[in-house]
Amino acid sequence: MAQIGNCNNTVSPAVVNDAVCTTISLSDTGGTPTIIYENSSTFLINGTILIENNGVGVSPTAALLIDGVQIPGFVVAPGSSRSYTAPTINSISLIGAGLGTTSIKIAFSLNYRF
């Protein structure tokens, strides 16, 4: 759901803050990213990404990639959650590594002006 502030002709620019959440099943991707979001607009977008790994034991881990680049040290172990704030977001992807399949909840904000 988008919340558009001051969307009229007297105030510029308008600001959009959108929140997205989904749950995916993630297994070992063999190093190939699973794309969660791609920015197909011309807007510069920033936001915060929260990943919750609901796996247990030896379930797969989830590594975060922003714009196709893995975020150093950002790996979410089974039973853990982490967040990351990015100054620009063109794409969000995950790489799964480990045995079995795990449930991953991912929520992120998309903030931009136009």
PDB file of N, CA and C in Angstrom:
ATOM      1  N   MET A   1       0.850  -1.166   0.000  1.00  0.00           N
ATOM      2  CA  MET A   1       0.000   0.000   0.000  1.00  0.00           C
ATOM      3  C   MET A   1       0.896   1.229   0.000  1.00  0.00           C
ATOM      4  N   ALA A   2       0.681   2.118  -0.915  1.00  0.00           N
ATOM      5  CA  ALA A   2       1.455   3.351  -0.993  1.00  0.00           C
ATOM      6  C   ALA A   2       0.764   4.449  -0.201  1.00  0.00           C
ATOM      7  N   GLN A   3       1.565   5.279   0.438  1.00  0.00           N
ATOM      8  CA  GLN A   3       1.053   6.445   1.132  1.00  0.00           C
ATOM      9  C   GLN A   3       1.662   7.661   0.444  1.00  0.00           C
ATOM     10  N   ILE A   4       0.863   8.347  -0.330  1.00  0.00           N
ATOM     11  CA  ILE A   4       1.367   9.476  -1.094  1.00  0.00           C
ATOM     12  C   ILE A   4       1.060  10.748  -0.327  1.00  0.00           C
ATOM     13  N   GLY A   5       2.124  11.468   0.045  1.00  0.00           N
ATOM     14  CA  GLY A   5       1.958  12.686   0.825  1.00  0.00           C
ATOM     15  C   GLY A   5       1.964  13.928  -0.040  1.00  0.00           C
ATOM     16  N   ASN A   6       1.137  14.882   0.304  1.00  0.00           N
ATOM     17  CA  ASN A   6       1.096  16.178  -0.381  1.00  0.00           C
ATOM     18  C   ASN A   6       0.960  16.030  -1.889  1.00  0.00           C
ATOM     19  N   CYS A   7       0.075  15.170  -2.323  1.00  0.00           N
ATOM     20  CA  CYS A   7      -0.080  14.908  -3.757  1.00  0.00           C
ATOM     21  C   CYS A   7      -1.055  15.920  -4.361  1.00  0.00           C
ATOM     22  N   ASN A   8      -0.553  17.129  -4.594  1.00  0.00           N
ATOM     23  CA  ASN A   8      -1.349  18.162  -5.235  1.00  0.00           C
ATOM     24  C   ASN A   8      -0.400  19.093  -5.986  1.00  0.00           C
ATOM     25  N   ASN A   9      -0.923  20.083  -6.604  1.00  0.00           N
ATOM     26  CA  ASN A   9      -0.104  20.967  -7.436  1.00  0.00           C
ATOM     27  C   ASN A   9       0.653  22.030  -6.658  1.00  0.00           C
ATOM     28  N   THR A  10       0.382  22.189  -5.371  1.00  0.00           N
ATOM     29  CA  THR A  10       1.018  23.268  -4.628  1.00  0.00           C
ATOM     30  C   THR A  10       2.294  22.845  -3.913  1.00  0.00           C
ATOM     31  N   VAL A  11       2.501  21.563  -3.732  1.00  0.00           N
ATOM     32  CA  VAL A  11       3.686  21.084  -3.029  1.00  0.00           C
ATOM     33  C   VAL A  11       4.430  20.108  -3.931  1.00  0.00           C
ATOM     34  N   SER A  12       5.720  20.299  -4.046  1.00  0.00           N
ATOM     35  CA  SER A  12       6.518  19.404  -4.871  1.00  0.00           C
ATOM     36  C   SER A  12       7.833  19.154  -4.170  1.00  0.00           C
ATOM     37  N   PRO A  13       8.431  18.035  -4.202  1.00  0.00           N
ATOM     38  CA  PRO A  13       7.956  16.807  -4.845  1.00  0.00           C
ATOM     39  C   PRO A  13       7.062  15.986  -3.930  1.00  0.00           C
ATOM     40  N   ALA A  14       6.311  15.073  -4.519  1.00  0.00           N
ATOM     41  CA  ALA A  14       5.503  14.133  -3.750  1.00  0.00           C
ATOM     42  C   ALA A  14       6.412  13.000  -3.280  1.00  0.00           C
ATOM     43  N   VAL A  15       6.085  12.400  -2.154  1.00  0.00           N
ATOM     44  CA  VAL A  15       6.897  11.337  -1.573  1.00  0.00           C
ATOM     45  C   VAL A  15       6.062  10.071  -1.467  1.00  0.00           C
ATOM     46  N   VAL A  16       6.652   8.940  -1.844  1.00  0.00           N
ATOM     47  CA  VAL A  16       5.987   7.653  -1.725  1.00  0.00           C
ATOM     48  C   VAL A  16       6.791   6.783  -0.777  1.00  0.00           C
ATOM     49  N   ASN A  17       6.120   6.199   0.196  1.00  0.00           N
ATOM     50  CA  ASN A  17       6.706   5.234   1.113  1.00  0.00           C
ATOM     51  C   ASN A  17       5.838   3.991   1.021  1.00  0.00           C
ATOM     52  N   ASP A  18       6.387   2.925   0.483  1.00  0.00           N
ATOM     53  CA  ASP A  18       5.628   1.708   0.276  1.00  0.00           C
ATOM     54  C   ASP A  18       6.269   0.579   1.062  1.00  0.00           C
ATOM     55  N   ALA A  19       5.469  -0.275   1.650  1.00  0.00           N
ATOM     56  CA  ALA A  19       5.972  -1.420   2.403  1.00  0.00           C
ATOM     57  C   ALA A  19       5.518  -2.701   1.703  1.00  0.00           C
ATOM     58  N   VAL A  20       6.459  -3.617   1.506  1.00  0.00           N
ATOM     59  CA  VAL A  20       6.187  -4.874   0.826  1.00  0.00           C
ATOM     60  C   VAL A  20       6.614  -6.010   1.743  1.00  0.00           C
ATOM     61  N   CYS A  21       5.812  -7.055   1.819  1.00  0.00           N
ATOM     62  CA  CYS A  21       6.233  -8.222   2.588  1.00  0.00           C
ATOM     63  C   CYS A  21       5.744  -9.478   1.880  1.00  0.00           C
ATOM     64  N   THR A  22       6.546 -10.530   1.994  1.00  0.00           N
ATOM     65  CA  THR A  22       6.209 -11.805   1.372  1.00  0.00           C
ATOM     66  C   THR A  22       6.956 -12.917   2.088  1.00  0.00           C
ATOM     67  N   THR A  23       6.524 -14.130   1.862  1.00  0.00           N
ATOM     68  CA  THR A  23       7.199 -15.309   2.401  1.00  0.00           C
ATOM     69  C   THR A  23       7.554 -16.210   1.220  1.00  0.00           C
ATOM     70  N   ILE A  24       8.805 -16.680   1.184  1.00  0.00           N
ATOM     71  CA  ILE A  24       9.236 -17.577   0.123  1.00  0.00           C
ATOM     72  C   ILE A  24       9.849 -18.830   0.739  1.00  0.00           C
ATOM     73  N   SER A  25       9.887 -19.903  -0.029  1.00  0.00           N
ATOM     74  CA  SER A  25      10.627 -21.102   0.339  1.00  0.00           C
ATOM     75  C   SER A  25      11.977 -21.017  -0.342  1.00  0.00           C
ATOM     76  N   LEU A  26      13.046 -21.165   0.444  1.00  0.00           N
ATOM     77  CA  LEU A  26      14.398 -21.025  -0.094  1.00  0.00           C
ATOM     78  C   LEU A  26      15.194 -22.288   0.200  1.00  0.00           C
ATOM     79  N   SER A  27      15.824 -22.810  -0.824  1.00  0.00           N
ATOM     80  CA  SER A  27      16.730 -23.943  -0.664  1.00  0.00           C
ATOM     81  C   SER A  27      18.090 -23.517  -1.212  1.00  0.00           C
ATOM     82  N   ASP A  28      19.025 -24.427  -1.308  1.00  0.00           N
ATOM     83  CA  ASP A  28      20.349 -24.109  -1.832  1.00  0.00           C
ATOM     84  C   ASP A  28      20.203 -23.693  -3.294  1.00  0.00           C
ATOM     85  N   THR A  29      20.588 -22.481  -3.612  1.00  0.00           N
ATOM     86  CA  THR A  29      20.429 -21.963  -4.974  1.00  0.00           C
ATOM     87  C   THR A  29      21.679 -22.185  -5.824  1.00  0.00           C
ATOM     88  N   GLY A  30      22.699 -22.832  -5.264  1.00  0.00           N
ATOM     89  CA  GLY A  30      23.925 -23.070  -6.022  1.00  0.00           C
ATOM     90  C   GLY A  30      24.636 -21.795  -6.424  1.00  0.00           C
ATOM     91  N   GLY A  31      24.458 -20.745  -5.633  1.00  0.00           N
ATOM     92  CA  GLY A  31      25.106 -19.468  -5.925  1.00  0.00           C
ATOM     93  C   GLY A  31      24.324 -18.567  -6.857  1.00  0.00           C
ATOM     94  N   THR A  32      23.213 -19.054  -7.383  1.00  0.00           N
ATOM     95  CA  THR A  32      22.380 -18.250  -8.284  1.00  0.00           C
ATOM     96  C   THR A  32      21.358 -17.473  -7.458  1.00  0.00           C
ATOM     97  N   PRO A  33      21.324 -16.163  -7.609  1.00  0.00           N
ATOM     98  CA  PRO A  33      20.389 -15.358  -6.811  1.00  0.00           C
ATOM     99  C   PRO A  33      18.928 -15.612  -7.161  1.00  0.00           C
ATOM    100  N   THR A  34      18.084 -15.592  -6.143  1.00  0.00           N
ATOM    101  CA  THR A  34      16.637 -15.610  -6.314  1.00  0.00           C
ATOM    102  C   THR A  34      16.172 -14.161  -6.202  1.00  0.00           C
ATOM    103  N   ILE A  35      15.624 -13.630  -7.274  1.00  0.00           N
ATOM    104  CA  ILE A  35      15.223 -12.219  -7.297  1.00  0.00           C
ATOM    105  C   ILE A  35      13.912 -12.036  -6.546  1.00  0.00           C
ATOM    106  N   ILE A  36      13.920 -11.081  -5.622  1.00  0.00           N
ATOM    107  CA  ILE A  36      12.749 -10.750  -4.817  1.00  0.00           C
ATOM    108  C   ILE A  36      12.060  -9.496  -5.355  1.00  0.00           C
ATOM    109  N   TYR A  37      12.862  -8.513  -5.789  1.00  0.00           N
ATOM    110  CA  TYR A  37      12.320  -7.227  -6.242  1.00  0.00           C
ATOM    111  C   TYR A  37      13.254  -6.625  -7.291  1.00  0.00           C
ATOM    112  N   GLU A  38      12.671  -6.006  -8.314  1.00  0.00           N
ATOM    113  CA  GLU A  38      13.432  -5.233  -9.292  1.00  0.00           C
ATOM    114  C   GLU A  38      12.736  -3.899  -9.518  1.00  0.00           C
ATOM    115  N   ASN A  39      13.511  -2.828  -9.518  1.00  0.00           N
ATOM    116  CA  ASN A  39      12.990  -1.488  -9.771  1.00  0.00           C
ATOM    117  C   ASN A  39      12.946  -1.266 -11.277  1.00  0.00           C
ATOM    118  N   SER A  40      11.756  -1.181 -11.830  1.00  0.00           N
ATOM    119  CA  SER A  40      11.620  -0.953 -13.265  1.00  0.00           C
ATOM    120  C   SER A  40      11.283   0.506 -13.568  1.00  0.00           C
ATOM    121  N   SER A  41      11.328   1.356 -12.538  1.00  0.00           N
ATOM    122  CA  SER A  41      11.014   2.772 -12.742  1.00  0.00           C
ATOM    123  C   SER A  41      12.300   3.578 -12.943  1.00  0.00           C
ATOM    124  N   THR A  42      12.132   4.860 -13.158  1.00  0.00           N
ATOM    125  CA  THR A  42      13.287   5.758 -13.273  1.00  0.00           C
ATOM    126  C   THR A  42      13.584   6.451 -11.946  1.00  0.00           C
ATOM    127  N   PHE A  43      12.814   6.128 -10.899  1.00  0.00           N
ATOM    128  CA  PHE A  43      12.984   6.773  -9.603  1.00  0.00           C
ATOM    129  C   PHE A  43      14.156   6.177  -8.835  1.00  0.00           C
ATOM    130  N   LEU A  44      14.860   7.022  -8.074  1.00  0.00           N
ATOM    131  CA  LEU A  44      15.891   6.558  -7.157  1.00  0.00           C
ATOM    132  C   LEU A  44      15.186   6.117  -5.885  1.00  0.00           C
ATOM    133  N   ILE A  45      15.379   4.860  -5.514  1.00  0.00           N
ATOM    134  CA  ILE A  45      14.662   4.271  -4.393  1.00  0.00           C
ATOM    135  C   ILE A  45      15.648   3.885  -3.300  1.00  0.00           C
ATOM    136  N   ASN A  46      15.285   4.164  -2.042  1.00  0.00           N
ATOM    137  CA  ASN A  46      16.056   3.675  -0.902  1.00  0.00           C
ATOM    138  C   ASN A  46      15.096   2.917   0.003  1.00  0.00           C
ATOM    139  N   GLY A  47      15.636   2.237   0.994  1.00  0.00           N
ATOM    140  CA  GLY A  47      14.750   1.530   1.900  1.00  0.00           C
ATOM    141  C   GLY A  47      15.485   0.611   2.850  1.00  0.00           C
ATOM    142  N   THR A  48      14.716  -0.044   3.707  1.00  0.00           N
ATOM    143  CA  THR A  48      15.233  -0.988   4.676  1.00  0.00           C
ATOM    144  C   THR A  48      14.643  -2.360   4.382  1.00  0.00           C
ATOM    145  N   ILE A  49      15.502  -3.373   4.437  1.00  0.00           N
ATOM    146  CA  ILE A  49      15.119  -4.743   4.135  1.00  0.00           C
ATOM    147  C   ILE A  49      15.258  -5.563   5.410  1.00  0.00           C
ATOM    148  N   LEU A  50      14.225  -6.315   5.753  1.00  0.00           N
ATOM    149  CA  LEU A  50      14.252  -7.204   6.908  1.00  0.00           C
ATOM    150  C   LEU A  50      14.060  -8.624   6.411  1.00  0.00           C
ATOM    151  N   ILE A  51      14.979  -9.521   6.822  1.00  0.00           N
ATOM    152  CA  ILE A  51      14.891 -10.921   6.439  1.00  0.00           C
ATOM    153  C   ILE A  51      14.814 -11.761   7.701  1.00  0.00           C
ATOM    154  N   GLU A  52      13.821 -12.646   7.751  1.00  0.00           N
ATOM    155  CA  GLU A  52      13.649 -13.567   8.872  1.00  0.00           C
ATOM    156  C   GLU A  52      13.735 -14.987   8.329  1.00  0.00           C
ATOM    157  N   ASN A  53      14.713 -15.745   8.816  1.00  0.00           N
ATOM    158  CA  ASN A  53      14.902 -17.131   8.399  1.00  0.00           C
ATOM    159  C   ASN A  53      14.228 -18.033   9.438  1.00  0.00           C
ATOM    160  N   ASN A  54      13.143 -18.678   9.050  1.00  0.00           N
ATOM    161  CA  ASN A  54      12.374 -19.510   9.978  1.00  0.00           C
ATOM    162  C   ASN A  54      12.831 -20.954  10.022  1.00  0.00           C
ATOM    163  N   GLY A  55      13.993 -21.235   9.451  1.00  0.00           N
ATOM    164  CA  GLY A  55      14.531 -22.583   9.465  1.00  0.00           C
ATOM    165  C   GLY A  55      15.045 -22.970  10.845  1.00  0.00           C
ATOM    166  N   VAL A  56      15.284 -24.270  11.011  1.00  0.00           N
ATOM    167  CA  VAL A  56      15.857 -24.795  12.251  1.00  0.00           C
ATOM    168  C   VAL A  56      17.011 -25.719  11.889  1.00  0.00           C
ATOM    169  N   GLY A  57      17.947 -25.869  12.807  1.00  0.00           N
ATOM    170  CA  GLY A  57      19.056 -26.804  12.619  1.00  0.00           C
ATOM    171  C   GLY A  57      19.905 -26.488  11.411  1.00  0.00           C
ATOM    172  N   VAL A  58      19.989 -27.447  10.485  1.00  0.00           N
ATOM    173  CA  VAL A  58      20.856 -27.307   9.320  1.00  0.00           C
ATOM    174  C   VAL A  58      20.130 -26.733   8.104  1.00  0.00           C
ATOM    175  N   SER A  59      19.024 -26.045   8.319  1.00  0.00           N
ATOM    176  CA  SER A  59      18.293 -25.411   7.219  1.00  0.00           C
ATOM    177  C   SER A  59      19.195 -24.421   6.495  1.00  0.00           C
ATOM    178  N   PRO A  60      18.846 -24.061   5.257  1.00  0.00           N
ATOM    179  CA  PRO A  60      19.670 -23.123   4.499  1.00  0.00           C
ATOM    180  C   PRO A  60      19.790 -21.740   5.146  1.00  0.00           C
ATOM    181  N   THR A  61      20.914 -21.108   4.898  1.00  0.00           N
ATOM    182  CA  THR A  61      21.108 -19.707   5.255  1.00  0.00           C
ATOM    183  C   THR A  61      20.655 -18.852   4.081  1.00  0.00           C
ATOM    184  N   ALA A  62      20.464 -17.557   4.318  1.00  0.00           N
ATOM    185  CA  ALA A  62      20.044 -16.630   3.267  1.00  0.00           C
ATOM    186  C   ALA A  62      21.014 -15.458   3.226  1.00  0.00           C
ATOM    187  N   ALA A  63      21.694 -15.286   2.100  1.00  0.00           N
ATOM    188  CA  ALA A  63      22.600 -14.152   1.905  1.00  0.00           C
ATOM    189  C   ALA A  63      21.879 -13.090   1.085  1.00  0.00           C
ATOM    190  N   LEU A  64      22.071 -11.819   1.430  1.00  0.00           N
ATOM    191  CA  LEU A  64      21.391 -10.704   0.777  1.00  0.00           C
ATOM    192  C   LEU A  64      22.260 -10.085  -0.306  1.00  0.00           C
ATOM    193  N   LEU A  65      21.645  -9.821  -1.460  1.00  0.00           N
ATOM    194  CA  LEU A  65      22.285  -9.082  -2.547  1.00  0.00           C
ATOM    195  C   LEU A  65      21.439  -7.855  -2.851  1.00  0.00           C
ATOM    196  N   ILE A  66      22.096  -6.713  -2.994  1.00  0.00           N
ATOM    197  CA  ILE A  66      21.440  -5.487  -3.440  1.00  0.00           C
ATOM    198  C   ILE A  66      22.093  -5.110  -4.762  1.00  0.00           C
ATOM    199  N   ASP A  67      21.280  -4.895  -5.776  1.00  0.00           N
ATOM    200  CA  ASP A  67      21.769  -4.538  -7.109  1.00  0.00           C
ATOM    201  C   ASP A  67      22.782  -5.550  -7.633  1.00  0.00           C
ATOM    202  N   GLY A  68      22.568  -6.831  -7.299  1.00  0.00           N
ATOM    203  CA  GLY A  68      23.418  -7.905  -7.788  1.00  0.00           C
ATOM    204  C   GLY A  68      24.720  -8.100  -7.035  1.00  0.00           C
ATOM    205  N   VAL A  69      24.941  -7.319  -5.983  1.00  0.00           N
ATOM    206  CA  VAL A  69      26.178  -7.407  -5.202  1.00  0.00           C
ATOM    207  C   VAL A  69      25.845  -7.926  -3.807  1.00  0.00           C
ATOM    208  N   GLN A  70      26.540  -8.986  -3.396  1.00  0.00           N
ATOM    209  CA  GLN A  70      26.299  -9.549  -2.066  1.00  0.00           C
ATOM    210  C   GLN A  70      26.786  -8.584  -1.001  1.00  0.00           C
ATOM    211  N   ILE A  71      25.950  -8.350   0.004  1.00  0.00           N
ATOM    212  CA  ILE A  71      26.299  -7.460   1.112  1.00  0.00           C
ATOM    213  C   ILE A  71      27.272  -8.223   2.014  1.00  0.00           C
ATOM    214  N   PRO A  72      28.486  -7.708   2.203  1.00  0.00           N
ATOM    215  CA  PRO A  72      29.497  -8.420   2.990  1.00  0.00           C
ATOM    216  C   PRO A  72      29.005  -8.743   4.407  1.00  0.00           C
ATOM    217  N   GLY A  73      29.133 -10.003   4.781  1.00  0.00           N
ATOM    218  CA  GLY A  73      28.786 -10.428   6.129  1.00  0.00           C
ATOM    219  C   GLY A  73      27.302 -10.539   6.417  1.00  0.00           C
ATOM    220  N   PHE A  74      26.450 -10.261   5.429  1.00  0.00           N
ATOM    221  CA  PHE A  74      25.007 -10.316   5.664  1.00  0.00           C
ATOM    222  C   PHE A  74      24.483 -11.688   5.261  1.00  0.00           C
ATOM    223  N   VAL A  75      24.512 -12.606   6.204  1.00  0.00           N
ATOM    224  CA  VAL A  75      23.973 -13.948   6.013  1.00  0.00           C
ATOM    225  C   VAL A  75      23.045 -14.217   7.197  1.00  0.00           C
ATOM    226  N   VAL A  76      21.809 -14.605   6.897  1.00  0.00           N
ATOM    227  CA  VAL A  76      20.819 -14.841   7.941  1.00  0.00           C
ATOM    228  C   VAL A  76      20.738 -16.348   8.198  1.00  0.00           C
ATOM    229  N   ALA A  77      21.165 -16.744   9.382  1.00  0.00           N
ATOM    230  CA  ALA A  77      21.174 -18.148   9.778  1.00  0.00           C
ATOM    231  C   ALA A  77      19.765 -18.603  10.144  1.00  0.00           C
ATOM    232  N   PRO A  78      19.523 -19.923  10.139  1.00  0.00           N
ATOM    233  CA  PRO A  78      18.221 -20.434  10.573  1.00  0.00           C
ATOM    234  C   PRO A  78      17.874 -19.945  11.982  1.00  0.00           C
ATOM    235  N   GLY A  79      16.634 -19.516  12.149  1.00  0.00           N
ATOM    236  CA  GLY A  79      16.166 -19.033  13.444  1.00  0.00           C
ATOM    237  C   GLY A  79      16.557 -17.602  13.754  1.00  0.00           C
ATOM    238  N   SER A  80      17.134 -16.898  12.777  1.00  0.00           N
ATOM    239  CA  SER A  80      17.600 -15.523  12.997  1.00  0.00           C
ATOM    240  C   SER A  80      16.908 -14.551  12.049  1.00  0.00           C
ATOM    241  N   SER A  81      17.057 -13.271  12.364  1.00  0.00           N
ATOM    242  CA  SER A  81      16.587 -12.214  11.461  1.00  0.00           C
ATOM    243  C   SER A  81      17.600 -11.084  11.471  1.00  0.00           C
ATOM    244  N   ARG A  82      17.657 -10.366  10.369  1.00  0.00           N
ATOM    245  CA  ARG A  82      18.570  -9.219  10.234  1.00  0.00           C
ATOM    246  C   ARG A  82      17.929  -8.189   9.328  1.00  0.00           C
ATOM    247  N   SER A  83      18.380  -6.948   9.481  1.00  0.00           N
ATOM    248  CA  SER A  83      17.903  -5.890   8.601  1.00  0.00           C
ATOM    249  C   SER A  83      19.083  -5.147   8.006  1.00  0.00           C
ATOM    250  N   TYR A  84      18.811  -4.486   6.890  1.00  0.00           N
ATOM    251  CA  TYR A  84      19.839  -3.717   6.189  1.00  0.00           C
ATOM    252  C   TYR A  84      19.165  -2.512   5.547  1.00  0.00           C
ATOM    253  N   THR A  85      19.752  -1.333   5.705  1.00  0.00           N
ATOM    254  CA  THR A  85      19.234  -0.126   5.072  1.00  0.00           C
ATOM    255  C   THR A  85      20.136   0.234   3.906  1.00  0.00           C
ATOM    256  N   ALA A  86      19.524   0.395   2.735  1.00  0.00           N
ATOM    257  CA  ALA A  86      20.271   0.667   1.510  1.00  0.00           C
ATOM    258  C   ALA A  86      19.944   2.062   0.982  1.00  0.00           C
ATOM    259  N   PRO A  87      20.986   2.833   0.611  1.00  0.00           N
ATOM    260  CA  PRO A  87      20.747   4.173   0.085  1.00  0.00           C
ATOM    261  C   PRO A  87      20.132   4.163  -1.315  1.00  0.00           C
ATOM    262  N   THR A  88      20.384   3.121  -2.087  1.00  0.00           N
ATOM    263  CA  THR A  88      19.748   2.942  -3.391  1.00  0.00           C
ATOM    264  C   THR A  88      19.429   1.465  -3.579  1.00  0.00           C
ATOM    265  N   ILE A  89      18.262   1.209  -4.166  1.00  0.00           N
ATOM    266  CA  ILE A  89      17.836  -0.166  -4.417  1.00  0.00           C
ATOM    267  C   ILE A  89      17.313  -0.258  -5.846  1.00  0.00           C
ATOM    268  N   ASN A  90      18.004  -1.043  -6.653  1.00  0.00           N
ATOM    269  CA  ASN A  90      17.498  -1.370  -7.985  1.00  0.00           C
ATOM    270  C   ASN A  90      17.010  -2.807  -8.043  1.00  0.00           C
ATOM    271  N   SER A  91      17.585  -3.661  -7.187  1.00  0.00           N
ATOM    272  CA  SER A  91      17.102  -5.035  -7.085  1.00  0.00           C
ATOM    273  C   SER A  91      17.464  -5.602  -5.715  1.00  0.00           C
ATOM    274  N   ILE A  92      16.633  -6.549  -5.272  1.00  0.00           N
ATOM    275  CA  ILE A  92      16.858  -7.283  -4.025  1.00  0.00           C
ATOM    276  C   ILE A  92      16.819  -8.759  -4.381  1.00  0.00           C
ATOM    277  N   SER A  93      17.862  -9.498  -3.965  1.00  0.00           N
ATOM    278  CA  SER A  93      17.935 -10.935  -4.238  1.00  0.00           C
ATOM    279  C   SER A  93      18.463 -11.660  -3.010  1.00  0.00           C
ATOM    280  N   LEU A  94      18.218 -12.970  -2.975  1.00  0.00           N
ATOM    281  CA  LEU A  94      18.745 -13.826  -1.919  1.00  0.00           C
ATOM    282  C   LEU A  94      19.464 -15.015  -2.536  1.00  0.00           C
ATOM    283  N   ILE A  95      20.513 -15.477  -1.858  1.00  0.00           N
ATOM    284  CA  ILE A  95      21.181 -16.728  -2.215  1.00  0.00           C
ATOM    285  C   ILE A  95      21.022 -17.670  -1.036  1.00  0.00           C
ATOM    286  N   GLY A  96      20.466 -18.849  -1.291  1.00  0.00           N
ATOM    287  CA  GLY A  96      20.315 -19.864  -0.259  1.00  0.00           C
ATOM    288  C   GLY A  96      21.483 -20.830  -0.307  1.00  0.00           C
ATOM    289  N   ALA A  97      21.939 -21.267   0.864  1.00  0.00           N
ATOM    290  CA  ALA A  97      23.027 -22.238   0.949  1.00  0.00           C
ATOM    291  C   ALA A  97      22.777 -23.170   2.121  1.00  0.00           C
ATOM    292  N   GLY A  98      22.779 -24.469   1.864  1.00  0.00           N
ATOM    293  CA  GLY A  98      22.586 -25.449   2.928  1.00  0.00           C
ATOM    294  C   GLY A  98      21.608 -26.523   2.525  1.00  0.00           C
ATOM    295  N   LEU A  99      21.341 -27.424   3.446  1.00  0.00           N
ATOM    296  CA  LEU A  99      20.477 -28.572   3.180  1.00  0.00           C
ATOM    297  C   LEU A  99      19.017 -28.231   3.390  1.00  0.00           C
ATOM    298  N   GLY A 100      18.159 -28.880   2.626  1.00  0.00           N
ATOM    299  CA  GLY A 100      16.722 -28.746   2.811  1.00  0.00           C
ATOM    300  C   GLY A 100      16.162 -27.451   2.253  1.00  0.00           C
ATOM    301  N   THR A 101      15.011 -27.090   2.779  1.00  0.00           N
ATOM    302  CA  THR A 101      14.293 -25.878   2.373  1.00  0.00           C
ATOM    303  C   THR A 101      13.864 -25.146   3.634  1.00  0.00           C
ATOM    304  N   THR A 102      13.905 -23.824   3.583  1.00  0.00           N
ATOM    305  CA  THR A 102      13.500 -23.016   4.722  1.00  0.00           C
ATOM    306  C   THR A 102      12.481 -21.969   4.286  1.00  0.00           C
ATOM    307  N   SER A 103      11.680 -21.523   5.223  1.00  0.00           N
ATOM    308  CA  SER A 103      10.723 -20.458   4.997  1.00  0.00           C
ATOM    309  C   SER A 103      11.395 -19.133   5.352  1.00  0.00           C
ATOM    310  N   ILE A 104      11.396 -18.215   4.389  1.00  0.00           N
ATOM    311  CA  ILE A 104      12.015 -16.893   4.577  1.00  0.00           C
ATOM    312  C   ILE A 104      10.925 -15.836   4.477  1.00  0.00           C
ATOM    313  N   LYS A 105      10.814 -15.035   5.516  1.00  0.00           N
ATOM    314  CA  LYS A 105       9.936 -13.856   5.456  1.00  0.00           C
ATOM    315  C   LYS A 105      10.823 -12.678   5.105  1.00  0.00           C
ATOM    316  N   ILE A 106      10.405 -11.911   4.122  1.00  0.00           N
ATOM    317  CA  ILE A 106      11.168 -10.728   3.731  1.00  0.00           C
ATOM    318  C   ILE A 106      10.198  -9.555   3.646  1.00  0.00           C
ATOM    319  N   ALA A 107      10.580  -8.466   4.298  1.00  0.00           N
ATOM    320  CA  ALA A 107       9.790  -7.236   4.275  1.00  0.00           C
ATOM    321  C   ALA A 107      10.744  -6.091   3.933  1.00  0.00           C
ATOM    322  N   PHE A 108      10.292  -5.168   3.122  1.00  0.00           N
ATOM    323  CA  PHE A 108      11.153  -4.037   2.790  1.00  0.00           C
ATOM    324  C   PHE A 108      10.323  -2.798   2.496  1.00  0.00           C
ATOM    325  N   SER A 109      10.938  -1.657   2.770  1.00  0.00           N
ATOM    326  CA  SER A 109      10.306  -0.383   2.466  1.00  0.00           C
ATOM    327  C   SER A 109      10.908   0.159   1.186  1.00  0.00           C
ATOM    328  N   LEU A 110      10.112   0.854   0.416  1.00  0.00           N
ATOM    329  CA  LEU A 110      10.561   1.515  -0.808  1.00  0.00           C
ATOM    330  C   LEU A 110      10.200   2.986  -0.652  1.00  0.00           C
ATOM    331  N   ASN A 111      11.194   3.846  -0.652  1.00  0.00           N
ATOM    332  CA  ASN A 111      10.979   5.279  -0.430  1.00  0.00           C
ATOM    333  C   ASN A 111      11.537   6.046  -1.626  1.00  0.00           C
ATOM    334  N   TYR A 112      10.704   6.913  -2.203  1.00  0.00           N
ATOM    335  CA  TYR A 112      11.178   7.728  -3.322  1.00  0.00           C
ATOM    336  C   TYR A 112      10.326   8.978  -3.477  1.00  0.00           C
ATOM    337  N   ARG A 113      10.861   9.914  -4.243  1.00  0.00           N
ATOM    338  CA  ARG A 113      10.175  11.174  -4.532  1.00  0.00           C
ATOM    339  C   ARG A 113       9.976  11.315  -6.036  1.00  0.00           C
ATOM    340  N   PHE A 114       8.918  12.015  -6.397  1.00  0.00           N
ATOM    341  CA  PHE A 114       8.716  12.321  -7.812  1.00  0.00           C
ATOM    342  C   PHE A 114       8.090  13.679  -7.960  1.00  0.00           C
TER     343      PHE A 114
END
